[in-house]
Coordinates of C-alpha atoms (C1' of nucleotides) in Angstrom, one line a residue:
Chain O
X1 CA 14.9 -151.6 -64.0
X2 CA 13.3 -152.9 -60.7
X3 CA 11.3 -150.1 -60.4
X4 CA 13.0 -148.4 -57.6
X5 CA 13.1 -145.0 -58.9
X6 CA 9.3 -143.0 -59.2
X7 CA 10.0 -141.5 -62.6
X8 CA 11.1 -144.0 -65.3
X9 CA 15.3 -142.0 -66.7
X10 CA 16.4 -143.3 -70.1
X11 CA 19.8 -143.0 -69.8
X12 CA 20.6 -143.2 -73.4
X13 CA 19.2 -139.7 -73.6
X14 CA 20.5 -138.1 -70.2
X15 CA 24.0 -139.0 -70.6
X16 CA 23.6 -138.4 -74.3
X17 CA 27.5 -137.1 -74.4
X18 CA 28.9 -140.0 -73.3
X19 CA 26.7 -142.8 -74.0
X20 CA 27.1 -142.0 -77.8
X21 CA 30.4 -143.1 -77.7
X22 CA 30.3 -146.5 -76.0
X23 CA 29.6 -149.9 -77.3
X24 CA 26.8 -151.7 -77.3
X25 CA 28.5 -153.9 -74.4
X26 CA 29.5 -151.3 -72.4
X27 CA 26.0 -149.9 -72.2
X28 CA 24.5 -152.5 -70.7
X29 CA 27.3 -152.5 -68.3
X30 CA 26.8 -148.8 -67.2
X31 CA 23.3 -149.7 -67.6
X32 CA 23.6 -151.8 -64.9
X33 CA 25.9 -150.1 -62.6
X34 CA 24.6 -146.6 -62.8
X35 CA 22.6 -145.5 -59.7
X36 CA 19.7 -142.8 -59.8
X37 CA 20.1 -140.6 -56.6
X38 CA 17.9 -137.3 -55.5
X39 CA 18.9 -134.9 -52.8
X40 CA 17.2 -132.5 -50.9
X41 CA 17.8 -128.6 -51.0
X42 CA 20.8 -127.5 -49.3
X43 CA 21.8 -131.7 -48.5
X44 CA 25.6 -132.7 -48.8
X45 CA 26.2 -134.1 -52.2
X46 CA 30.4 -135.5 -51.3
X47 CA 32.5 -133.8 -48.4
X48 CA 36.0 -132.3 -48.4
X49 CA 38.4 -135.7 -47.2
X50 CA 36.2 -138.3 -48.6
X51 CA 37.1 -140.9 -51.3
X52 CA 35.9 -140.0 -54.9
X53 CA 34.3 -143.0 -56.4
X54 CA 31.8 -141.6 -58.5
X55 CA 31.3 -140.3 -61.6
X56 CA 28.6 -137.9 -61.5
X57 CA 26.3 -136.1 -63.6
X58 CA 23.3 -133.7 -62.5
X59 CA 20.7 -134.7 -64.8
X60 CA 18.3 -132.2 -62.7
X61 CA 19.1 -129.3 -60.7
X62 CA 21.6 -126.8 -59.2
X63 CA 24.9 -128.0 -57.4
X64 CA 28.0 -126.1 -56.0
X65 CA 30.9 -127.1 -55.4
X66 CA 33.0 -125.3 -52.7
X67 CA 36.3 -125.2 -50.6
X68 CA 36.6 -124.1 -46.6
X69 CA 39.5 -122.0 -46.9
X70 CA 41.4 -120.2 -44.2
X71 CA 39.6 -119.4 -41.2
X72 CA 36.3 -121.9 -42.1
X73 CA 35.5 -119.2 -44.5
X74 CA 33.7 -121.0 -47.2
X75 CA 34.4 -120.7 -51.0
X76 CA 32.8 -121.4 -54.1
X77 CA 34.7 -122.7 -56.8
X78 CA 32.3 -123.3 -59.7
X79 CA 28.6 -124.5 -60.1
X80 CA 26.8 -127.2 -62.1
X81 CA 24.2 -127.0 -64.0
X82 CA 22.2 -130.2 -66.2
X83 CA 23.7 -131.5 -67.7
X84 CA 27.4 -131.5 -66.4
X85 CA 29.4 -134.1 -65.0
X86 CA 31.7 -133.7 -61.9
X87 CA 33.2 -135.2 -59.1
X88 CA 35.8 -137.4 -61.0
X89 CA 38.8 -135.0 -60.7
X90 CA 40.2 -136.0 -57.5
X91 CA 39.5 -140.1 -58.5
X92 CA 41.6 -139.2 -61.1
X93 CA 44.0 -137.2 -59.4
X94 CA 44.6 -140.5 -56.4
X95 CA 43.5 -137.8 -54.1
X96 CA 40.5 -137.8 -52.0
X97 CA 38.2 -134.7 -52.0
X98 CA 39.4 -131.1 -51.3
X99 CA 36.0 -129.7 -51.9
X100 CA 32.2 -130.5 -51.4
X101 CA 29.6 -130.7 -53.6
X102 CA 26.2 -129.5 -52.2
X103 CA 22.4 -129.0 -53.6
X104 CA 21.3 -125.2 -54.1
X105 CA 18.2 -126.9 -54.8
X106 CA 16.1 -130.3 -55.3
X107 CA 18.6 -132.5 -57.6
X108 CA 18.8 -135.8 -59.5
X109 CA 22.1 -137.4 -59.7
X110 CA 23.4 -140.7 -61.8
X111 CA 26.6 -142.1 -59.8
X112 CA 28.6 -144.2 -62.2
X113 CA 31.7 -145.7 -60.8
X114 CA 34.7 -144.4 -61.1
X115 CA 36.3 -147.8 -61.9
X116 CA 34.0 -148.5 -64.7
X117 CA 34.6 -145.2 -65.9
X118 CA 38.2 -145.5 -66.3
X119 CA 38.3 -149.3 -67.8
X120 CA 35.9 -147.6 -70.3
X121 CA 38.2 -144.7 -71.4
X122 CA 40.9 -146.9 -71.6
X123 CA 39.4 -148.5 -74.2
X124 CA 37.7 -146.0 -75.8
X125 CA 39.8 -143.1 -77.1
X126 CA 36.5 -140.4 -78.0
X127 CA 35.6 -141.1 -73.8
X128 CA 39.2 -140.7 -73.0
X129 CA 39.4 -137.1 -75.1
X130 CA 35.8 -136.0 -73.7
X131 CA 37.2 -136.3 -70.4
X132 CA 41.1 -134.8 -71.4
X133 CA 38.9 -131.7 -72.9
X134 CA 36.5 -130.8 -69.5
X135 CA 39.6 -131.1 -67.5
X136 CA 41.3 -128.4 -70.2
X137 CA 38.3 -126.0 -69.9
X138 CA 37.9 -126.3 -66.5
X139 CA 41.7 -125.6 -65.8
X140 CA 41.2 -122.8 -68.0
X141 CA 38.9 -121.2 -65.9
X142 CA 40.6 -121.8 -63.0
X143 CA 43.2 -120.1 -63.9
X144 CA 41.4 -117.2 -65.2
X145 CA 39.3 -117.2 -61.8
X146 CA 42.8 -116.8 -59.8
X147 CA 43.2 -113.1 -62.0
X148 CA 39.6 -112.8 -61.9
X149 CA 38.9 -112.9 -58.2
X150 CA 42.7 -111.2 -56.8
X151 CA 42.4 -108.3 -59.3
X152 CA 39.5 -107.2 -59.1
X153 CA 37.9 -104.7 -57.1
X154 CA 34.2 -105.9 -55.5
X155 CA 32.5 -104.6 -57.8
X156 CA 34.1 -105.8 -61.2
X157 CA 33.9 -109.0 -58.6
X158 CA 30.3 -109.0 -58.5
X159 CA 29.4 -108.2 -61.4
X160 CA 31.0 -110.7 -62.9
X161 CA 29.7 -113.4 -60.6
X162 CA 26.3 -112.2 -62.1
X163 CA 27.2 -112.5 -66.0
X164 CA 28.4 -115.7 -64.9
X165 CA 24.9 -117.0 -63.2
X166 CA 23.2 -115.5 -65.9
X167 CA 25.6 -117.5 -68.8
X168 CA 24.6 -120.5 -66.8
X169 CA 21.3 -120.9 -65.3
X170 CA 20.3 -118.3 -67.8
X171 CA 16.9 -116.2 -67.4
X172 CA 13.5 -116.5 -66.8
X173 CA 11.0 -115.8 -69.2
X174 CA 10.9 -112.0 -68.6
X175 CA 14.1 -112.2 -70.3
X176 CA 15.6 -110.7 -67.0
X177 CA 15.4 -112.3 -63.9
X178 CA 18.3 -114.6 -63.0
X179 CA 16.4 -118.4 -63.3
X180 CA 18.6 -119.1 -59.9
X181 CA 18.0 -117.7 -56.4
X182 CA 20.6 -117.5 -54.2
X183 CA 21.4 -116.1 -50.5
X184 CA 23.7 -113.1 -50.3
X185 CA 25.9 -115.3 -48.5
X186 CA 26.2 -117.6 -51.6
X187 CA 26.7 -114.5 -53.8
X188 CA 29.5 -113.2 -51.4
X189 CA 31.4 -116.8 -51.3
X190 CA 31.3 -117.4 -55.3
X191 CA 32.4 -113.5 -55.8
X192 CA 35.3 -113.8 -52.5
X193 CA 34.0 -111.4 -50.4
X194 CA 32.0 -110.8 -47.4
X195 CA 28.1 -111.4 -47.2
X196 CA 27.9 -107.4 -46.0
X197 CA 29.6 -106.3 -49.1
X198 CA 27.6 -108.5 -51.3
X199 CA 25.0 -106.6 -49.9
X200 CA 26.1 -103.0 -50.0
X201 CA 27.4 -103.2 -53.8
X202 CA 24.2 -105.0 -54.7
X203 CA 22.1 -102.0 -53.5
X204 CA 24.8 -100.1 -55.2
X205 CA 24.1 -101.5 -58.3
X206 CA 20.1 -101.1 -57.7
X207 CA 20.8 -97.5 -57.0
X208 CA 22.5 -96.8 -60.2
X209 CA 19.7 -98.7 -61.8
X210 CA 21.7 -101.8 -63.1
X211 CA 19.6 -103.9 -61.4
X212 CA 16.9 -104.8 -59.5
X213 CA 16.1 -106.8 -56.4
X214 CA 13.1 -108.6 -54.9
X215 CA 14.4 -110.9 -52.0
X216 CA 17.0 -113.4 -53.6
X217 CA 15.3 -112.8 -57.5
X218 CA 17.7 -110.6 -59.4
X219 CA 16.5 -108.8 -62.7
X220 CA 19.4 -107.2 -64.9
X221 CA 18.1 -104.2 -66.4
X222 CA 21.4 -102.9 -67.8
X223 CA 23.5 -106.3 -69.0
X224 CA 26.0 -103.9 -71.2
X225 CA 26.8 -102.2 -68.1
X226 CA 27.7 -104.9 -65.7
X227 CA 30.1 -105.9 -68.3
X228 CA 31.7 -102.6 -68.6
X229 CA 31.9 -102.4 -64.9
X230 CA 33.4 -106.5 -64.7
X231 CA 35.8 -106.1 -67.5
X232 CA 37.6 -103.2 -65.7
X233 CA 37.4 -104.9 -62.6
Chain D
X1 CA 69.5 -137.7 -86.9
X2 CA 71.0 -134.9 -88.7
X3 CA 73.3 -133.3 -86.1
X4 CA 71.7 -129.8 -85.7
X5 CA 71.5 -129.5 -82.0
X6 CA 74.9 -129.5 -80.3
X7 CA 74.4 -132.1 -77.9
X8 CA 72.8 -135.6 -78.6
X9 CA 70.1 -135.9 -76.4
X10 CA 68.3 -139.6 -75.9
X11 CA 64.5 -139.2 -76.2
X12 CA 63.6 -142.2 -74.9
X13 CA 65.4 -141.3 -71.5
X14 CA 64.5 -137.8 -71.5
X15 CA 61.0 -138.5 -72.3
X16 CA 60.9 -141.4 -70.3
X17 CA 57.4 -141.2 -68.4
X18 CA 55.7 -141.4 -72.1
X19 CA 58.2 -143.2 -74.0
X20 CA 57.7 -146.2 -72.0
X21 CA 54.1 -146.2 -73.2
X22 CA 54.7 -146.0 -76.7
X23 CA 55.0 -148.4 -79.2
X24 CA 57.4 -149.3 -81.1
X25 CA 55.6 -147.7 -84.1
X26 CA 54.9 -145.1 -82.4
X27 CA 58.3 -143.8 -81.0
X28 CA 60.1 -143.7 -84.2
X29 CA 57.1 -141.6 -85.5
X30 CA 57.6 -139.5 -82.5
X31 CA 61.2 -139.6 -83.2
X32 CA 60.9 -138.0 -86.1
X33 CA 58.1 -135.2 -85.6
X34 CA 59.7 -134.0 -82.2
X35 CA 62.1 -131.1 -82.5
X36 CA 64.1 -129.5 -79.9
X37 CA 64.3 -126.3 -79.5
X38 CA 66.6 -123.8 -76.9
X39 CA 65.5 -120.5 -75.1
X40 CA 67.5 -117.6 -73.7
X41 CA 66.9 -116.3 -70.5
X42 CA 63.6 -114.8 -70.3
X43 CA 62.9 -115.6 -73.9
X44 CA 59.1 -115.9 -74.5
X45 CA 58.3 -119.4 -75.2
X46 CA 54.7 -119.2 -76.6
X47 CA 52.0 -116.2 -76.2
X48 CA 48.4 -115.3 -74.8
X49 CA 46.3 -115.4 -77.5
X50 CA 48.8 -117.5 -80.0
X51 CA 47.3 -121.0 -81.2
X52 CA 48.5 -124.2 -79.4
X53 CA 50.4 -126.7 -81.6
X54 CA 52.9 -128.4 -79.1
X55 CA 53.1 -130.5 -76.2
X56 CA 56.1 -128.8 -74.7
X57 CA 58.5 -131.0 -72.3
X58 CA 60.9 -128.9 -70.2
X59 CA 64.4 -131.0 -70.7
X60 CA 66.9 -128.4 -69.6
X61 CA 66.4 -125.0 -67.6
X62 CA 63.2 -123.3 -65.4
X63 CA 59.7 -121.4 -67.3
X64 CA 57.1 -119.9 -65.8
X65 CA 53.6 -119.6 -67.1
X66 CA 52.2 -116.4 -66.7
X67 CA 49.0 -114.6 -67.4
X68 CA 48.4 -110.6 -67.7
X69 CA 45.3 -109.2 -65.6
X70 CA 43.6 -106.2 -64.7
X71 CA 46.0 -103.5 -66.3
X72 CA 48.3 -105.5 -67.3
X73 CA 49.6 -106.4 -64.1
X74 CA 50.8 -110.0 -64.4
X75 CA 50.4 -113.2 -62.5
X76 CA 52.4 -115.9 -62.1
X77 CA 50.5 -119.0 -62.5
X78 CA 52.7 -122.0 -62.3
X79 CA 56.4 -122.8 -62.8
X80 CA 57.6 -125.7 -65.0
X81 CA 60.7 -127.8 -64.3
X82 CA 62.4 -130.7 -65.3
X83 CA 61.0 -133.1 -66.6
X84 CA 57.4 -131.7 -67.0
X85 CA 55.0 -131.1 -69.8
X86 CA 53.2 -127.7 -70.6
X87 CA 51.3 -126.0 -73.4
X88 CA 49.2 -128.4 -74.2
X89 CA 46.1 -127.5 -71.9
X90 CA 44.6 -124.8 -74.8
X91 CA 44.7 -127.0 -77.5
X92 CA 42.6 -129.9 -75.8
X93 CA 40.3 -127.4 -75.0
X94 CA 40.1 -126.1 -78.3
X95 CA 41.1 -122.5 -77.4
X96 CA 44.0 -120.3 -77.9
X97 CA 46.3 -120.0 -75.2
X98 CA 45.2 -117.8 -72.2
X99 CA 48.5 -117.1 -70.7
X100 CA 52.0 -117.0 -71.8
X101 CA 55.4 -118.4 -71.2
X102 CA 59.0 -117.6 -70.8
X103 CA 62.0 -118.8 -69.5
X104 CA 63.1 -118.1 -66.2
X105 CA 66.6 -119.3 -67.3
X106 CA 68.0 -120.8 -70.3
X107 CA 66.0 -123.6 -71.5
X108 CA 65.6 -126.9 -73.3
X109 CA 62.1 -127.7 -74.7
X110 CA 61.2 -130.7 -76.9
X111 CA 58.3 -129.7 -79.2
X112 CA 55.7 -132.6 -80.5
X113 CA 52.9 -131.7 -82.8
X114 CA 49.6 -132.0 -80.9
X115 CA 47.8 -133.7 -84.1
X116 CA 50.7 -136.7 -83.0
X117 CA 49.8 -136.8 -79.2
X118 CA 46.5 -136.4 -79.9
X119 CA 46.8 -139.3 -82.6
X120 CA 48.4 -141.4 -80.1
X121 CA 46.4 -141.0 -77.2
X122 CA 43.1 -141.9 -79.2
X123 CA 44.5 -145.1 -79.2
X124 CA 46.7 -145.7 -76.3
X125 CA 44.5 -145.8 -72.8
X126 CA 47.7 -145.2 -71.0
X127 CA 49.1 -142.4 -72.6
X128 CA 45.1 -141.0 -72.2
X129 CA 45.3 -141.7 -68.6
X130 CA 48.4 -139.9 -68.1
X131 CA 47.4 -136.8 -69.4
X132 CA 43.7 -137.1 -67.5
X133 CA 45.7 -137.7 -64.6
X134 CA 48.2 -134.5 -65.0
X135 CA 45.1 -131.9 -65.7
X136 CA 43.5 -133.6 -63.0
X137 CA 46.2 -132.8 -60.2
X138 CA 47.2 -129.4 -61.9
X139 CA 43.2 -128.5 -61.8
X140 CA 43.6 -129.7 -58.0
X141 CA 45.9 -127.0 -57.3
X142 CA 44.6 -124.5 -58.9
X143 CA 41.3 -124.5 -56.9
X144 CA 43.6 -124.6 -54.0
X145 CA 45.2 -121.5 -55.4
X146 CA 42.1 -119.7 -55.7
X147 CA 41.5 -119.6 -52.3
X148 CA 45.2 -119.6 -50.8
X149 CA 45.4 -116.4 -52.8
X150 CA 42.2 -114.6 -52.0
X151 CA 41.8 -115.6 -48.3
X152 CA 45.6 -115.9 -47.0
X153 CA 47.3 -112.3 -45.6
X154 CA 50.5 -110.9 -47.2
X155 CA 52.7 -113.0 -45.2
X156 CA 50.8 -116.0 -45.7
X157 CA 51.2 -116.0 -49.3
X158 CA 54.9 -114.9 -49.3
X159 CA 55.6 -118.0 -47.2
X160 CA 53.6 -119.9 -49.0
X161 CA 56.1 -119.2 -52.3
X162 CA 59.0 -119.6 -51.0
X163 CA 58.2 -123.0 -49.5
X164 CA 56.7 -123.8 -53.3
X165 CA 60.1 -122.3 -54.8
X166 CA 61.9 -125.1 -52.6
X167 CA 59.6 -127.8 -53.2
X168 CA 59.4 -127.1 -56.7
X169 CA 63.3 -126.6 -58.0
X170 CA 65.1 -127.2 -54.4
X171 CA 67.9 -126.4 -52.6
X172 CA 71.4 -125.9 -53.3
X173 CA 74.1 -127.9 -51.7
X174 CA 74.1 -125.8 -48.8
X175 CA 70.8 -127.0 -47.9
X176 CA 69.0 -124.1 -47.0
X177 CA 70.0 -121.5 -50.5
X178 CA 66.6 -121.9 -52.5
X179 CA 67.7 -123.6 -56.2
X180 CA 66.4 -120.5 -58.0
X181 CA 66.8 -116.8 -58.1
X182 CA 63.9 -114.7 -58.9
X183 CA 63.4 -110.8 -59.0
X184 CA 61.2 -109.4 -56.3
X185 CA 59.2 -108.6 -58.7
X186 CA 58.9 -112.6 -59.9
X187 CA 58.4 -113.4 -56.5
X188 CA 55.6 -110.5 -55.7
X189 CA 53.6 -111.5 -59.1
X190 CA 53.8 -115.1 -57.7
X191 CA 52.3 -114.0 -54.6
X192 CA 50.0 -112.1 -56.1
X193 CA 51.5 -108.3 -54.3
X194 CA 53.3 -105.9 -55.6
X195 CA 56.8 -105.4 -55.6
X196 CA 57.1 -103.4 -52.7
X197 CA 55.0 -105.5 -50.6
X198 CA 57.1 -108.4 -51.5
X199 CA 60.1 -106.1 -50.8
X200 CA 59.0 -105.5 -47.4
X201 CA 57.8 -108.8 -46.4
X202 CA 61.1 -110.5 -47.5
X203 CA 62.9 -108.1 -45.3
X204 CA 60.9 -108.7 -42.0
X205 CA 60.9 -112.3 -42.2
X206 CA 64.7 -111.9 -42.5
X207 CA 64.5 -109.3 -39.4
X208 CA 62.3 -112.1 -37.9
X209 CA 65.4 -114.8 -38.4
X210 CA 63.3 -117.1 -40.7
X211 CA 65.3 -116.5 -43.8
X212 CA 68.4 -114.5 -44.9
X213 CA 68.6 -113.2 -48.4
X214 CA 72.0 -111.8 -50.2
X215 CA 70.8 -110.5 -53.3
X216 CA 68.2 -112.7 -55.0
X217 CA 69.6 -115.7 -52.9
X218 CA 67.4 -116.7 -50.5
X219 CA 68.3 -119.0 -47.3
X220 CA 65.8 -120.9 -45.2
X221 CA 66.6 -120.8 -41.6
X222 CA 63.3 -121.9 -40.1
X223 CA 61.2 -123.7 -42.4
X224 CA 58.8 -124.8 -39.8
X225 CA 58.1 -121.3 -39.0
X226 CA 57.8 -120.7 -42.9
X227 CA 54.8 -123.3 -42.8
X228 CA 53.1 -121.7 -39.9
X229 CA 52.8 -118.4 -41.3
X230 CA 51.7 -119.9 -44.6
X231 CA 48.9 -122.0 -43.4
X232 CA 47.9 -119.6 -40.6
X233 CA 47.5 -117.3 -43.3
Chain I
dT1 C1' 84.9 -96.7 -68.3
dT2 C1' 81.0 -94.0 -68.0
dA3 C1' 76.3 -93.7 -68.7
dT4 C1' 71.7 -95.5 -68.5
dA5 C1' 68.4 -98.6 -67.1
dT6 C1' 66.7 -101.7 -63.9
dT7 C1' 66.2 -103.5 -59.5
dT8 C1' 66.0 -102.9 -54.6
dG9 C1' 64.8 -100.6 -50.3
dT10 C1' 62.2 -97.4 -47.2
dG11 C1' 59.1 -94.0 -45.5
dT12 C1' 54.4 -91.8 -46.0
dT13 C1' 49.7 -91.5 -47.5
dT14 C1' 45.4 -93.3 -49.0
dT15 C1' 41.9 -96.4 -49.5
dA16 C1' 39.3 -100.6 -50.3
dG17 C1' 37.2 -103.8 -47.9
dA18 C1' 36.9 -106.5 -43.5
dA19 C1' 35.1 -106.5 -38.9
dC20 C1' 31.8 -105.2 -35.8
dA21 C1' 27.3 -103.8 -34.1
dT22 C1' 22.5 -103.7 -34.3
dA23 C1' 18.0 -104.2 -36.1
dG24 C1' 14.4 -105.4 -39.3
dT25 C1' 12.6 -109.2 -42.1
dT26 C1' 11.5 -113.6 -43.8
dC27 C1' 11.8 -118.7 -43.5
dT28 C1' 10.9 -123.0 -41.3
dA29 C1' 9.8 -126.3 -38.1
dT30 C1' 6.9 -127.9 -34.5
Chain H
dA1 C1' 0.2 -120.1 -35.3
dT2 C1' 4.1 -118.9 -33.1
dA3 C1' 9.0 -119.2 -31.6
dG4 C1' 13.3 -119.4 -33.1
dA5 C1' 16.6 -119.4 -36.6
dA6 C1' 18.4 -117.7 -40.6
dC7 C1' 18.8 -114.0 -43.8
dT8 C1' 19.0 -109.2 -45.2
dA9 C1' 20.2 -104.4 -44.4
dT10 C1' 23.0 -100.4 -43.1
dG11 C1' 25.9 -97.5 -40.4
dT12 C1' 30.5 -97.2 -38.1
dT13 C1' 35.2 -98.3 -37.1
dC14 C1' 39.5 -100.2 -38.1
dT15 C1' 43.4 -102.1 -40.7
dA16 C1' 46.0 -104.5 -44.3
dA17 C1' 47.9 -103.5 -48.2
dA18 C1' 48.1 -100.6 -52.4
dA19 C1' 49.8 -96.4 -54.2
dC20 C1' 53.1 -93.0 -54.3
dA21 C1' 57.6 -90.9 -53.8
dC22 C1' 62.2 -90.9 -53.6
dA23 C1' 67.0 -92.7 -52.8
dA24 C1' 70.5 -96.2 -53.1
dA25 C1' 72.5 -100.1 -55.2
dT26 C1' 73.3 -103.1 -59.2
dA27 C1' 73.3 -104.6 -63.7
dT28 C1' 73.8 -103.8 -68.7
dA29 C1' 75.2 -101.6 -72.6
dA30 C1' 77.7 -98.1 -75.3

DNA sequence: TTATATTTGTGTTTTAGAACATAGTTCTAT
DNA sequence: ATAGAACTATGTTCTAAAACACAAATATAA
C-alpha cells in the first residue's frame, strides 16, 4: 500500500472472519478498496440520518452506538469492541441511519463498501450466512434488551449493564477492574436512566460492598451478587 | 399432493416473495418438504426455550410473538400477518428460541425445514439477501422499540399501538374499526403497562374524542391526534 | 339454564424514579 | 498555570404509573 497509514495492517489477519472465506480474487478487490480510518476520543464515527455505505469493523478500540430518543435524551443501544463489524444494518435495510456510532476512545476503523460487500455475499453463501447469523444474535438481544431495560428496576438495570461491560471489555489484570472507563452519564444512557441515579445506586452498590469506585475505574468485588441482584431485576 | 389439508393451497402464489427466487429444482424440493399446518385461536405455535426447525410463513390468520420477563409478566414483541415469515431468527443464530408464539386467531402456517432454507440460501444470493434484508429492518425496529418503550409516557406508548395495530392488520370497511380485536390485556403487554393502565388510558382518549371503543372494537376518530401523543411521548 | 371463570372498569394507595437545586471535583484547553 | 467547562455527588421535591382492592359485565362451560 502507498504508505499512507503509520503502522503497516495486514488485513488477512484483522478481518480474519471474513477474509477466510473469499476468493483469491475477491481479496485483492477488498484489498484494494478497503480504507484504514482512526478517530479521536469522543469523535463522531456516522450520525443518525446519514447514508450507510460502509462496512465497518473496529480493528482497535471502543465504539457506541446510540439513539436520541424522546426529548434529545440520548440512548445507548449496544457497544463494539475488536473485533466486530457494524454499521451495515441500515445499508441493508434501504434506510439511512437511525443511530450514531461514536468513539469512547482512540479507534481504528477499515471502511469496506457496502456495494462490494453485498456483490461478495451474493456470491458467496458462508459470507452471506456470517452476515444472516450477526443480524440473528443481534436481534436476539434486542429483543431481550426491550424486557431487560422496561422490567427492570434500576438496580437489576445497573447491574446488568456492568456484567455486560465486564462480558465485553473484560477486566484488567487485577482480575477486577472493568478494562473500560466510562462517565456516569454513559452508564446511565446504556442502563436507561438518569445520570443522578447512575450515581446514587452506584454508591449504593459501594456501600453494600459490591463494588468499588475510583473516579470512572470500577472494581467488582462481589460478581455472584450483581448477578443475583440483575437476574431479579 | 395427497389431499390432507381441506383446501388446496398454491405455494407458489402464497409463497410468492421466495418462490420467484427458486429454481426449478429447488421448488419441487420445497414442494415436497413444506407442510402446512393450522392453529386454533390462541394455540401456542412454538415455545421459549424449544429448538428452532422451521421457517414459519403466516398464510391465513394473526400470531404474536411474545416473550415472558421479570416474573413472568409477558411482552409482546411483534405481531406477524399475512404474508410474513417468523421463527427462523433462533436457528440462524444457533440458539433456542427466546420467546414464544401463538395465535391471536385461527391460523394458517406453512412449515419448511430450516436444513432446506438454509441449503438454499448457501447457494442462491437472492434468497440470502432477502433474509439479510428482513433481520435487517426487523433489527431496525427493535432498537427503535427500545427506546419508544423506555423513554415514551403511558399515553405515548398506547397511541403508539394502536396506530401499529392499524398499520399492521388495518381497518375494517368502516374505515376507522381497527382490523383486530385484542384483550386489554394484549394491548397493555404490547405497551408494555399493565392492564389497568391500558384500561384507563383507552377510556380517556375515548373521553378525549380520539377513539371510541365497543367492546374490544376500537374506532379511530382522530388519527392525527393519535400521532401527536405518540411521538410527543 | 345456571354456574364459574375471565375480562373490564374504577377508585385509592404507594412507590420508584425523574426533576430540580446546589456544590465540590476533575478535566482540558489556551 | 489558570479559567472555564464538564463531570460527580447528594439532598429534596414531585409525579407518573404500579399495586391493590373491589365491583360489574361478559364469556365459557357444565
Amino acid at each position: 500500500m502507498s504508505g499512507k497509514n503509520k503502522e503497516v495492517i495486514d488485513l488477512s489477519s484483522s478481518l480474519s472472519d471474513i477474509w477466510k472465506m473469499l476468493t483469491d480474487e475477491e481479496r485483492s478487490l477488498l484489498r484494494s478498496s478497503a480504507r484504514i480510518l482512526h478517530f479521536k476520543k469522543n469523535e463522531l464515527i456516522y450520525l443518525d440520518d446519514d447514508s450507510p455505505r460502509y462496512l465497518m469493523c473496529l480493528f482497535k478500540g471502543k465504539v457506541k452506538i446510540f439513539k436520541s430518543g424522546v426529548g434529545g435524551r440520548s440512548q445507548i443501544i449496544r457497544i463494539i469492541r475488536p473485533v466486530q463489524y457494524f454499521g451495515y444494518r441500515a445499508y441493508f435495510a434501504r434506510e439511512s441511519y437511525v443511530t450514531s456510532a461514536s468513539a469512547f476512545e482512540a479507534c481504528t476503523v477499515c471502511m469496506i463498501p457496502m456495494e462490494l460487500v453485498e456483490q461478495f455475499l451474493r456470491n458467496n453463501g458462508d459470507l452471506a450466512l456470517f452476515f444472516i447469523q450477526m443480524l440473528s444474535v443481534d436481534l436476539g438481544i434486542a429483543d431481550q434488551r426491550v424486557v431487560n431495560l422496561t422490567q427492570k428496576h434500576v438496580r437489576g438495570r445497573l447491574a446488568e449493564s456492568l456484567i455486560f461491560l465486564k462480558e465485553s471489555y473484560g477486566l484488567e489484570e487485577d482480575g477486577a477492574t472493568l478494562n473500560i472507563y466510562l462517565a456516569r452519564e454513559d452508564l446511565a444512557s446504556l442502563s436507561n436512566m438518569t445520570t443522578s441515579n447512575a450515581i446514587r445506586t452506584l454508591s449504593n452498590f459501594v456501600n453494600e460492598r459490591i463494588i468499588t469506585i475510583d473516579g470512572r475505574k470500577i472494581k467488582i468485588i462481589d460478581e455472584e451478587r450483581l448477578r443475583k441482584i440483575s437476574r431479579i431485576g
